Amino acid sequence: AALIAFYRGTVLRDGALLGTRNGEEYLIKDDLSVLEAFAKLWAEYDATSSGAVKLATAVLAKSEWWGKDLNSLPGFSQAVSDHLHTIMTRGVRAALARLEPANK
């Protein structure tokens, strides 16, 4: 989920995808086909929980990136979608807090 959120951007500039975090721009460098795919997927993202499901499912289906369709792993796409939605709505810290064991 964090990797998908990191690749958030819709503008390609100088062979990189332009991301922003807290108002600061950063360049995401990768193969052009990967950057173009993320730019297209993020352009279609609608900032809802169903949008997070659609985005995560599309990224996890990229068998050319992962070696297989990761949606085939039981519960994985739902977990990624849930964490992506939390990252996008409440931030990374909130998503990480959900992973902490209840009994510290």
Coordinates of C-alpha atoms in Angstrom, one line a residue, residues 24-103:
E24 CA 6.8 19.2 -1.7
E25 CA 7.5 17.7 -5.1
Y26 CA 9.6 14.6 -5.6
L27 CA 10.6 12.7 -8.7
I28 CA 9.8 9.0 -9.0
K29 CA 12.2 7.3 -11.3
D30 CA 11.4 3.9 -12.8
D31 CA 10.9 2.2 -16.2
L32 CA 8.8 4.5 -18.3
S33 CA 6.1 1.8 -18.8
V34 CA 5.7 1.5 -15.0
L35 CA 5.5 5.3 -14.6
E36 CA 2.9 5.6 -17.3
A37 CA 0.8 2.8 -15.8
F38 CA 0.9 4.5 -12.4
A39 CA 0.1 7.9 -13.9
K40 CA -2.9 6.4 -15.7
L41 CA -4.2 4.5 -12.6
W42 CA -3.8 7.5 -10.3
A43 CA -5.6 9.7 -12.8
E44 CA -8.6 7.4 -12.5
Y45 CA -8.5 7.2 -8.7
D46 CA -11.6 8.6 -7.1
A47 CA -10.5 9.0 -3.4
T48 CA -13.1 6.5 -2.0
S49 CA -12.7 3.1 -0.5
S50 CA -13.9 1.6 -3.7
G51 CA -11.4 3.7 -5.6
A52 CA -8.6 2.2 -3.4
V53 CA -9.9 -1.3 -4.1
K54 CA -9.9 -0.6 -7.9
L55 CA -6.4 1.0 -7.8
A56 CA -4.8 -1.7 -5.6
T57 CA -6.4 -4.5 -7.6
A58 CA -5.1 -3.1 -10.8
V59 CA -1.6 -2.7 -9.5
L60 CA -1.5 -6.1 -7.9
A61 CA -2.7 -7.6 -11.2
K62 CA 0.4 -6.5 -13.0
S63 CA 2.0 -9.9 -13.3
E64 CA 4.8 -8.4 -15.5
W65 CA 5.9 -6.5 -12.4
W66 CA 5.4 -9.1 -9.7
G67 CA 5.9 -12.4 -11.5
K68 CA 2.2 -13.3 -11.0
D69 CA -1.2 -11.7 -10.3
L70 CA -0.9 -11.0 -6.6
N71 CA -4.7 -10.8 -6.3
S72 CA -4.6 -14.6 -6.3
L73 CA -3.1 -14.5 -2.7
P74 CA -6.0 -15.0 -0.3
G75 CA -6.9 -11.7 1.5
F76 CA -3.9 -9.8 0.1
S77 CA -5.7 -7.4 -2.3
Q78 CA -8.3 -6.5 0.5
A79 CA -5.5 -5.8 3.0
V80 CA -3.6 -3.7 0.5
S81 CA -6.8 -1.8 -0.4
D82 CA -7.7 -1.2 3.2
H83 CA -4.2 0.1 4.1
L84 CA -4.1 2.2 0.9
H85 CA -7.4 3.8 1.8
T86 CA -6.1 4.5 5.3
I87 CA -2.9 6.1 3.9
M88 CA -4.8 8.3 1.5
T89 CA -7.4 9.4 4.1
R90 CA -5.6 9.4 7.4
G91 CA -1.9 9.2 6.6
V92 CA 0.9 6.6 6.8
R93 CA 1.2 6.9 10.6
A94 CA -2.5 5.8 11.0
A95 CA -1.9 2.9 8.6
L96 CA 1.1 1.8 10.6
A97 CA -0.7 2.1 13.9
R98 CA -3.2 -0.4 12.6
L99 CA -0.4 -2.9 12.2
E100 CA 0.9 -2.6 15.8
P101 CA 0.0 -5.5 18.1
A102 CA -2.8 -4.8 20.6
N103 CA -0.6 -6.0 23.5

